[in-house]
PDB file of C-alpha atoms in Angstrom:
ATOM      1  CA  UNK A   1     115.241 112.221  92.635  1.00  0.00           C
ATOM      2  CA  UNK A   2     115.595 109.193  91.708  1.00  0.00           C
ATOM      3  CA  UNK A   3     117.786 105.921  92.656  1.00  0.00           C
ATOM      4  CA  UNK A   4     120.874 106.580  89.573  1.00  0.00           C
ATOM      5  CA  UNK A   5     121.074 109.926  91.075  1.00  0.00           C
ATOM      6  CA  UNK A   6     121.875 108.915  93.877  1.00  0.00           C
ATOM      7  CA  UNK A   7     124.296 105.984  92.637  1.00  0.00           C
ATOM      8  CA  UNK A   8     125.797 108.287  90.610  1.00  0.00           C
ATOM      9  CA  UNK A   9     126.239 112.124  93.695  1.00  0.00           C
ATOM     10  CA  UNK A  10     127.550 108.460  96.306  1.00  0.00           C
ATOM     11  CA  UNK A  11     129.598 107.810  93.057  1.00  0.00           C
ATOM     12  CA  UNK A  12     131.269 111.175  92.662  1.00  0.00           C
ATOM     13  CA  UNK A  13     131.171 112.210  96.692  1.00  0.00           C
ATOM     14  CA  UNK A  14     133.655 109.093  96.880  1.00  0.00           C
ATOM     15  CA  UNK A  15     135.591 107.838  94.646  1.00  0.00           C
ATOM     16  CA  UNK A  16     133.720 104.721  94.078  1.00  0.00           C
ATOM     17  CA  UNK A  17     133.364 103.125  91.011  1.00  0.00           C
ATOM     18  CA  UNK A  18     129.632 103.528  89.997  1.00  0.00           C
ATOM     19  CA  UNK A  19     128.432  99.384  89.299  1.00  0.00           C
ATOM     20  CA  UNK A  20     129.875  98.891  92.731  1.00  0.00           C
ATOM     21  CA  UNK A  21     127.159 101.617  94.115  1.00  0.00           C
ATOM     22  CA  UNK A  22     125.018 101.048  92.978  1.00  0.00           C
ATOM     23  CA  UNK A  23     124.703  96.808  94.126  1.00  0.00           C
ATOM     24  CA  UNK A  24     124.946  97.519  97.754  1.00  0.00           C
ATOM     25  CA  UNK A  25     122.385 101.092  97.122  1.00  0.00           C
ATOM     26  CA  UNK A  26     120.826  97.980  95.852  1.00  0.00           C
ATOM     27  CA  UNK A  27     121.281  95.730  98.240  1.00  0.00           C
ATOM     28  CA  UNK A  28     120.285  98.079 100.854  1.00  0.00           C
ATOM     29  CA  UNK A  29     117.110  99.030 100.019  1.00  0.00           C
ATOM     30  CA  UNK A  30     116.347  94.724  99.496  1.00  0.00           C
ATOM     31  CA  UNK A  31     116.794  94.673 103.665  1.00  0.00           C
ATOM     32  CA  UNK A  32     115.137  96.715 103.869  1.00  0.00           C
ATOM     33  CA  UNK A  33     112.628  95.273 101.973  1.00  0.00           C
ATOM     34  CA  UNK A  34     113.380  92.051 103.387  1.00  0.00           C
ATOM     35  CA  UNK A  35     112.917  92.705 106.886  1.00  0.00           C
ATOM     36  CA  UNK A  36     109.465  94.941 106.274  1.00  0.00           C
ATOM     37  CA  UNK A  37     107.992  92.099 105.008  1.00  0.00           C
ATOM     38  CA  UNK A  38     108.970  89.612 108.272  1.00  0.00           C
ATOM     39  CA  UNK A  39     107.824  91.692 110.458  1.00  0.00           C
ATOM     40  CA  UNK A  40     110.981  93.232 111.264  1.00  0.00           C
ATOM     41  CA  UNK A  41     111.193  97.359 111.833  1.00  0.00           C
ATOM     42  CA  UNK A  42     114.485  98.982 110.952  1.00  0.00           C
ATOM     43  CA  UNK A  43     115.919 101.708 113.210  1.00  0.00           C
ATOM     44  CA  UNK A  44     118.570 103.891 111.227  1.00  0.00           C
ATOM     45  CA  UNK A  45     119.675 106.856 113.720  1.00  0.00           C
ATOM     46  CA  UNK A  46     120.531 110.737 112.701  1.00  0.00           C
ATOM     47  CA  UNK A  47     117.456 108.898 109.615  1.00  0.00           C
ATOM     48  CA  UNK A  48     114.425 108.019 110.294  1.00  0.00           C
ATOM     49  CA  UNK A  49     113.174 104.258 111.158  1.00  0.00           C
ATOM     50  CA  UNK A  50     110.986 102.493 108.720  1.00  0.00           C
ATOM     51  CA  UNK A  51     108.212 100.474 110.155  1.00  0.00           C
ATOM     52  CA  UNK A  52     104.648  98.245 110.049  1.00  0.00           C
ATOM     53  CA  UNK A  53     102.172 100.433 110.432  1.00  0.00           C
ATOM     54  CA  UNK A  54      98.500  98.183 111.493  1.00  0.00           C
ATOM     55  CA  UNK A  55      95.258  99.315 108.666  1.00  0.00           C
ATOM     56  CA  UNK A  56      91.401  98.649 110.524  1.00  0.00           C
ATOM     57  CA  UNK A  57      89.137  97.383 108.385  1.00  0.00           C
ATOM     58  CA  UNK A  58      87.112  99.367 107.109  1.00  0.00           C
ATOM     59  CA  UNK A  59      83.915  99.550 104.014  1.00  0.00           C
ATOM     60  CA  UNK A  60      85.258 101.378 101.034  1.00  0.00           C
ATOM     61  CA  UNK A  61      83.107 101.811  97.575  1.00  0.00           C
ATOM     62  CA  UNK A  62      83.173 101.768  94.244  1.00  0.00           C
ATOM     63  CA  UNK A  63      81.475 104.590  92.576  1.00  0.00           C
ATOM     64  CA  UNK A  64      81.088 103.445  89.274  1.00  0.00           C
ATOM     65  CA  UNK A  65      79.585  99.557  90.236  1.00  0.00           C
ATOM     66  CA  UNK A  66      77.611 101.099  92.949  1.00  0.00           C
ATOM     67  CA  UNK A  67      78.686  98.104  95.648  1.00  0.00           C
ATOM     68  CA  UNK A  68      80.666  98.392  98.375  1.00  0.00           C
ATOM     69  CA  UNK A  69      83.176  96.096  98.996  1.00  0.00           C
ATOM     70  CA  UNK A  70      85.095  95.328 103.753  1.00  0.00           C
ATOM     71  CA  UNK A  71      88.958  95.297 103.004  1.00  0.00           C
ATOM     72  CA  UNK A  72      90.683  94.058 105.949  1.00  0.00           C
ATOM     73  CA  UNK A  73      92.699  94.942 108.667  1.00  0.00           C
ATOM     74  CA  UNK A  74      96.600  94.570 107.148  1.00  0.00           C
ATOM     75  CA  UNK A  75      99.667  95.463 107.935  1.00  0.00           C
ATOM     76  CA  UNK A  76     102.005  98.419 105.452  1.00  0.00           C
ATOM     77  CA  UNK A  77     105.129  99.986 105.189  1.00  0.00           C
ATOM     78  CA  UNK A  78     105.335 102.793 106.952  1.00  0.00           C
ATOM     79  CA  UNK A  79     109.025 105.241 106.868  1.00  0.00           C
ATOM     80  CA  UNK A  80     108.891 108.420 109.564  1.00  0.00           C
ATOM     81  CA  UNK A  81     111.626 110.807 109.886  1.00  0.00           C
ATOM     82  CA  UNK A  82     113.444 111.298 113.390  1.00  0.00           C
ATOM     83  CA  UNK A  83     113.153 114.507 114.855  1.00  0.00           C
ATOM     84  CA  UNK A  84     116.858 116.294 113.507  1.00  0.00           C
ATOM     85  CA  UNK A  85     115.901 115.418 110.182  1.00  0.00           C
ATOM     86  CA  UNK A  86     112.528 117.145 110.279  1.00  0.00           C
ATOM     87  CA  UNK A  87     114.406 120.221 111.322  1.00  0.00           C
ATOM     88  CA  UNK A  88     116.540 120.525 109.735  1.00  0.00           C
ATOM     89  CA  UNK A  89     113.786 119.840 106.041  1.00  0.00           C
ATOM     90  CA  UNK A  90     111.385 122.468 108.258  1.00  0.00           C
ATOM     91  CA  UNK A  91     114.852 124.878 108.006  1.00  0.00           C
ATOM     92  CA  UNK A  92     115.406 124.191 104.511  1.00  0.00           C
ATOM     93  CA  UNK A  93     112.129 124.503 102.923  1.00  0.00           C
ATOM     94  CA  UNK A  94     110.183 127.003 104.630  1.00  0.00           C
ATOM     95  CA  UNK A  95     105.766 127.529 103.376  1.00  0.00           C
TER      96      UNK A  95
END
């Protein structure tokens, strides 16, 4: 599913203008990005948590050039689904 698909579905389900829904979805995503950039975690009860995760320093290899480089410690964005979402996904998508 793409962002446009989400906008179309919300617009259809809620009987709202697509342009309005697109603005809301875009602003929602911007707020999440800005919060993570500022070091804040986002907790959405019943859905999950967008948070920052620390990656430790490591040595990486460039096989083509046969060289090693050190990748410094850094933060990456991470999403952790809530327990309810994990259970519902697991029930509807068995392996």
